[in-house]
Amino acid sequence: MSEAFSEHFHDRIVPPSGAPAWLTSFTAGAMTFLAVFALALSLAADRLATRWADALDRTATIRISAPEDQMALQTKAVLALLKTTPGIASSRAMTPDETKALLEPWFGPDLPLTDLPLPQLVELTETAQGYDSEGLKQRLAAEAPGAVLDDHLRWRRPLAQAAGTLRVLGLTAIVLIGLAMAAMITLAASAALAANAQVIKVLRLVGATDSYIARAFTRRFTMRAGTGAAVGAVAGALGVFLLPAEDSAGGFLTGLGFTGAGWLLPLALIPLAALVAFAATRLAAFRTLKGLT
Amino acid sequence: MIAFENAAYSYGGGELLSEISLRLAPGSFHFLTGPSGSGKSTFLKLCYGELLPTAGRVTLFDREVRGLNRDAVALTRRRIGVVHQDCQFLDHLPVASNVALPLLVSGRPTPSRDLADLLSWVGLGQLAGALPPSLSGGERQRAALARAVITGPDVILADEPTGNLDWEMSLRLLTLLVELNRMGKTILVATHDLNLIRQAKSQVSTRVLRISKRRIQLAGADL
């Protein structure tokens, strides 16, 4: 008899079983699982875009390819020229070790530098006003014929733009996943309401208001969606965790993942999924109830 | 309590009830008789706002039912206990929860002792934890009556409440209704059972209404 007075009684007004309830859990779980990956993709793209944008930030490289006996002379000429070029804040010649480090990802750590005719690289940083790129190229051609200006923009800007697009795509995917989840839970809730016509009839008979009935269904579906989303979020985070580490392979896709407190972000998807389920079920419940006597 | 003013109800192009004018006064006890399909259940549904009149006025507790929104209808039903012919329950909840349902949905406390007393009163003390599908027809009728009266409603409407009961249980149920009427409740019972009506008239002052040719009349003295 005490069961009648349980404070959880309201949670049990809607029958616990049925395909719509199971479908809600499954949908929320699957969608949250996918959302974790979309979130990881978005964050990875964000990190990439930031890294590339930082690298682009007012830097350029001058590559000097000259016979060995002229290399030092031309390097000195380039550095001197840069010191007198308006718009250039600083410049420096990269050391052989730094050059080697740049080549290491492609050729490995055992690169015999002395056997290769490597160019001398000069890194420059421009001021906020910037420099005249065309003017600098002409002066370089005159002072150091082996020097070529590479202002990075040509190849890094599209990459940064691509990373930005990936970030937007990731966020768009999360929004679409949320909308798809809302649509499916709405269908499931509508099916549940239709399947429980007798429950609604009895509740109406004993004086339950629409908001009470809607709350009973909303509570049930929100809890179901929350549980499904929790499983999906944990599974998704585990999947991301098990991806190869960025450092070991170096590619973009292997850089998918969360860092530090970012690992808590998948957990934020759980209340978000529950919120989507709450809104979808409430809408479906009131719409259905309005059609009943 | 409940008043009809030249009310009518039509369905599918045909008029089921017409020109109904009557008033169920507080504390009154009415029986409603008539052949099957004459509109007794429809009349009861008009009495608790499940159906709206297609003509005329029906007033529940001094409020015109057509002017009530859905929530107002729900709140009005809390003052009316209904025992249906088919006695629908929430089949996944035990009898005790089903009986307590009107209190729970209205957010009122449900004292265990009162609920136990009520279940004993209708002879279901041992079946508090049973699920409705396991109940017999008579037990369902009694559970429905307990559910109808648990909030202490002003009006009790019963549609063939003894349809599935033997005579002994019918008398017991009638006794419950008479007791409730003596407590000041307004009672309206739709029934075919003339013996039940005669038995009631020996215990309490009742009026018998008869539906005939879509209209409701006071029955003759033959009852």
Coordinates of C-alpha atoms in Angstrom, one line a residue, chain A residues 1 3-5 9-10 12-16 198-199 201-210 212 289-290 292-293, chain B residues 48 50 70-71 74 77-78 82 84 88-90 92-94 96-97 101-102 104-105 110 112 115-116 119 128 147:
Chain A
M1 CA 0.0 0.0 0.0
E3 CA 3.7 2.2 -3.0
A4 CA 0.7 4.4 -3.6
F5 CA 2.2 7.3 -1.7
F9 CA 4.6 7.8 -8.1
H10 CA 4.3 10.5 -10.7
R12 CA 5.3 5.7 -12.9
I13 CA 2.0 7.0 -14.3
V14 CA 3.2 6.3 -17.8
P15 CA 3.7 2.6 -18.4
P16 CA 7.4 1.8 -18.4
Q198 CA -6.3 4.7 -22.2
V199 CA -3.9 6.1 -19.6
K201 CA -8.4 9.0 -20.7
V202 CA -8.2 7.7 -17.1
L203 CA -6.1 10.6 -16.0
R204 CA -8.5 13.1 -17.6
L205 CA -11.4 11.3 -16.0
V206 CA -10.0 11.8 -12.5
G207 CA -9.3 15.5 -13.1
A208 CA -5.7 15.6 -14.3
T209 CA -4.9 18.8 -16.2
D210 CA -3.0 18.7 -19.5
Y212 CA 0.1 17.2 -15.4
L289 CA -3.7 16.4 -25.7
K290 CA -5.3 19.3 -27.5
L292 CA -8.4 14.8 -27.2
T293 CA -11.5 15.4 -25.2
Chain B
Y48 CA -19.1 15.8 -16.4
E50 CA -16.6 14.9 -21.5
R70 CA -9.6 22.2 -20.8
D71 CA -7.9 22.9 -17.4
A74 CA -10.2 19.0 -15.4
R77 CA -14.0 16.9 -12.7
R78 CA -12.2 16.8 -9.4
V82 CA -17.4 9.0 -12.1
H84 CA -17.9 4.0 -15.7
Q88 CA -10.9 1.9 -17.0
F89 CA -7.7 1.8 -14.8
L90 CA -4.0 2.3 -15.2
H92 CA 0.3 -1.2 -14.7
L93 CA -0.4 0.3 -11.3
P94 CA -1.8 -1.6 -8.3
A96 CA -4.4 1.1 -4.3
S97 CA -2.5 3.5 -6.6
L101 CA -5.1 8.5 -8.4
P102 CA -7.6 11.4 -8.1
L104 CA -2.4 12.2 -6.5
V105 CA -3.2 14.1 -9.7
T110 CA -3.1 10.5 0.5
S112 CA -2.5 5.5 4.1
L115 CA -7.0 4.6 1.7
A116 CA -6.9 1.3 3.6
L119 CA -10.5 -0.2 0.3
A128 CA -4.7 -3.3 -2.6
R147 CA -11.7 5.9 -6.9

